[in-house]
C-alpha cells in the first residue's frame, strides 16, 4: 500500500471561525439507523438559520427527500431547486436552494424541516460484498457499524454561504438516535452511549461525526477509544503518547485542548484503503490491520504513525480553533498543521526520524512546479493538492523558521490562530507575518524568497540545507 494514501483524504473543512452558540444553526429531531440494512430515516428541523442572501443547503446525494418544509415564518411544503455550481470536493452532497417568486433570486425561511430516507451498501466481507474505494465523506456501513463525518458526508443539512465561503457544519443539536441493531451510539459532543437508542444534546456547536454499531469503549480520562482491539498495556502507552503530544502543543501555543480526543478503530468498506481523519474531537482510524489505528500499536509501524497522530491532534488548532477559507485556506490549515507535526517529531523522536521525514518531503518536490502563494488566485491554481499542502507548504515553513527562529515561528502560528478575519487569504498570511516580526525588511525578504518567487521550492530546500 502506498503510505501516502493515509493522509490524502484528510479533507479541507470550509468554514471561517469557530462558531459561538448564538450564530450556529440549531438541529433538532430524530434519526433512525440500521447497520444491517444500511439505512437512514431522518426527521430533522433546522432553526436559528443565519440570514444569507446567496446560499445553498448541502445534503448527502444518497438522501431521498420526502419534503423540505418551511416552519417559520409560514408553514408549508417548499419548492426547491438544485445548484450544479456547488458540491463538496468529491461530490458527496447535493446543493439545494429555494427560488424566489420571480426565480431570479433566493429566499431562506427562518426554520426548515427535512424529511428523508436513504439506503447505502453494506460491505460486510472482503470476498463478495466490498466497495472499490472508501474515503472520508463516505457514509460507510461495514456490517458491524456505520461511520460518517459531518461536513463532507453532509448526512444532515448544512447551510453554505457562497459569497463568504462559510459552511455552517457545526450545529447546536438536540437529536434522538435509534439504532435497533446497535449496542453503542456515539456522536461528536457526547460520550458514547451503551444502548440502541440515545437522546443526545450539545449546547456547543459541533460537526456531528457518527459512529454507531456493536463495539466496546475504553475511557481512561485522557483518551476515549471506541472499538478497542489492542492489549491493555499498548492502550496505556498510546494514551501516554497522546498526553505528551497534547502537552507539547499546549505549551507551544498556550491554548488548551477543550475536549478529550476520541479515537475510533474501524475498517473500510474496501479491501485496501487505510487512512486517518479528524472531525474534532473525533479522530477516526480506518484500515485493515496495521494500515488502520492498529498501526500505532505495532512497533514496526510506529515510526510512520506517530507523525500522523501528531498531525491529527494538530488539526484541533488549524481546523477547529481556527477554520480556514478562500484559495489558500486549505494550504494554511494542513500546511501549518504538518509543520507542527514535524516540530513535534523533531523534539520528541530521534533526529534520524525527523531527517527521514524531511528528506521524503524534499524528494516529493523533486519535479514539482507549484505556483507560489502570491500567485494562487483560486483553489484550481493548486494542481496537486496533496503535494502542495503536505510537502511544499511545510518545507517553506521550515525554511522560514530558519530565517526567523523557532520562537518567532510559534508566535506567528499563535497570531494566525487568534487574528480575526473574514477571509484567510494571501493578505491575511502576509499581515499576520508582518505583525509577528514587526520588521519590514525581514518580512520583505521572506516574501521575496518564499511567497512570490518562482524558485520558492529551490530557495527553501537550499535554506534548510544550511547549518
XYZ file of C-alpha atoms in Angstrom, residues 113-298:
186
model
C -37.943 20.687 8.425
C -36.207 17.969 6.377
C -37.746 14.507 5.944
C -35.605 11.995 4.074
C -34.526 8.365 3.889
C -31.579 6.529 2.362
C -30.249 3.039 1.804
C -26.496 2.555 1.433
C -24.480 -0.559 0.519
C -23.338 -2.746 3.406
C -19.794 -4.017 2.830
C -19.717 -6.900 5.299
C -16.911 -9.013 3.830
C -13.852 -8.726 1.580
C -14.686 -11.623 -0.723
C -18.073 -10.708 -2.192
C -19.509 -7.609 -0.521
C -16.975 -4.804 -0.669
C -16.604 -1.492 -2.463
C -13.824 -0.444 -4.802
C -12.866 2.559 -2.691
C -13.574 4.168 0.676
C -12.984 7.797 1.659
C -13.703 10.369 4.352
C -17.053 11.594 3.028
C -18.449 8.088 2.584
C -21.382 7.075 4.787
C -19.794 3.699 5.417
C -21.614 0.569 6.601
C -19.266 -2.377 7.214
C -21.787 -4.780 8.756
C -20.748 -4.020 12.340
C -21.097 -0.252 12.375
C -21.824 2.917 10.431
C -19.210 5.652 10.172
C -19.755 9.191 8.957
C -18.112 12.562 9.351
C -20.373 15.603 9.293
C -19.024 18.248 6.937
C -18.052 16.208 3.886
C -20.691 13.480 4.025
C -23.412 16.054 4.887
C -25.668 13.397 6.398
C -27.570 16.299 7.997
C -28.448 19.583 6.190
C -25.610 22.138 6.108
C -26.113 25.797 5.190
C -23.319 27.164 2.991
C -22.688 30.885 2.458
C -21.473 31.098 -1.143
C -20.030 34.631 -1.045
C -18.160 34.253 2.235
C -17.149 30.617 1.689
C -18.557 29.557 5.061
C -20.138 26.169 5.699
C -22.264 26.077 8.845
C -21.455 22.422 9.502
C -21.158 22.968 13.253
C -24.552 22.964 14.871
C -26.091 23.066 18.304
C -28.166 19.901 18.404
C -30.905 18.025 20.247
C -31.444 14.722 18.442
C -32.683 11.239 19.210
C -30.743 8.445 17.509
C -32.316 4.998 17.329
C -30.287 2.050 16.025
C -32.075 -1.183 16.951
C -29.221 -3.405 15.765
C -26.501 -1.424 17.601
C -25.247 -1.684 21.154
C -23.335 1.636 21.221
C -24.150 5.083 19.829
C -21.639 7.920 19.501
C -21.821 11.455 18.097
C -19.399 14.362 18.441
C -20.197 16.406 21.523
C -21.339 13.450 23.634
C -19.794 10.459 25.321
C -20.596 7.099 23.698
C -23.871 5.610 24.972
C -24.157 1.842 25.551
C -27.669 1.440 24.202
C -29.608 1.056 20.959
C -31.146 4.495 21.421
C -29.854 7.787 22.773
C -31.120 11.324 23.274
C -28.071 13.449 22.521
C -27.745 17.162 23.254
C -24.872 19.539 22.586
C -25.175 23.188 23.575
C -21.835 23.895 21.914
C -21.610 23.814 18.107
C -20.302 20.512 16.774
C -19.638 18.903 13.433
C -21.732 15.775 14.005
C -19.496 12.832 13.215
C -21.233 9.498 13.902
C -20.078 6.020 14.868
C -22.907 3.646 15.738
C -22.588 -0.110 15.950
C -21.557 -3.092 18.021
C -18.335 -2.300 19.822
C -16.782 -1.732 23.244
C -15.471 1.518 24.741
C -12.443 2.427 26.849
C -12.208 5.854 28.513
C -9.207 6.483 30.795
C -9.860 10.209 31.227
C -7.102 11.132 28.786
C -8.448 9.439 25.655
C -11.641 7.673 24.665
C -11.126 4.634 22.438
C -14.050 3.139 20.513
C -13.825 -0.467 19.326
C -10.502 -1.213 21.072
C -8.853 -4.387 19.783
C -5.484 -3.907 21.431
C -3.665 -5.170 24.546
C -4.239 -3.133 27.703
C -0.563 -2.235 28.024
C -0.465 -0.956 24.452
C -3.522 1.213 25.061
C -1.851 2.710 28.125
C 1.258 3.512 26.071
C -0.887 5.139 23.386
C -2.742 7.207 25.978
C 0.573 8.440 27.393
C 1.765 9.286 23.876
C -1.355 11.349 23.150
C -0.995 13.106 26.505
C 2.601 14.085 25.730
C 1.634 15.381 22.273
C -1.207 17.463 23.688
C 1.087 18.983 26.306
C 3.650 19.860 23.632
C 1.116 21.809 21.559
C -0.456 23.437 24.608
C 2.931 24.682 25.801
C 3.965 25.981 22.382
C 0.696 27.781 21.617
C -0.614 28.403 25.143
C -4.041 27.117 24.058
C -5.593 24.135 25.863
C -7.467 21.249 24.290
C -11.097 21.671 25.354
C -12.356 18.106 24.795
C -10.994 14.603 25.291
C -9.822 13.165 21.948
C -11.949 10.201 20.871
C -10.163 7.639 18.715
C -12.236 5.275 16.587
C -10.857 1.973 15.340
C -12.781 0.666 12.350
C -12.395 -0.992 8.970
C -13.052 0.399 5.484
C -15.737 -0.790 3.099
C -12.977 -1.539 0.563
C -10.138 -4.064 0.570
C -7.138 -1.743 0.502
C -7.818 1.797 1.725
C -6.341 2.967 5.025
C -6.148 6.461 6.490
C -6.828 8.746 9.445
C -9.046 11.797 9.543
C -10.230 14.204 12.189
C -13.627 15.700 12.936
C -12.589 17.042 16.316
C -12.794 15.673 18.974
C -13.089 12.502 16.900
C -10.037 11.009 15.202
C -11.002 8.065 13.029
C -8.538 5.344 12.114
C -9.807 3.339 9.159
C -7.911 0.377 7.753
C -7.166 -3.331 7.895
C -4.549 -4.400 10.424
C -1.507 -2.154 10.610
C -2.992 0.199 7.983
C -5.656 1.310 10.460
C -5.367 2.535 14.029
C -3.699 -0.778 14.897
C -0.545 0.544 13.215
C 0.176 2.812 16.166
C 0.325 -0.248 18.437
C 2.756 -2.186 16.227
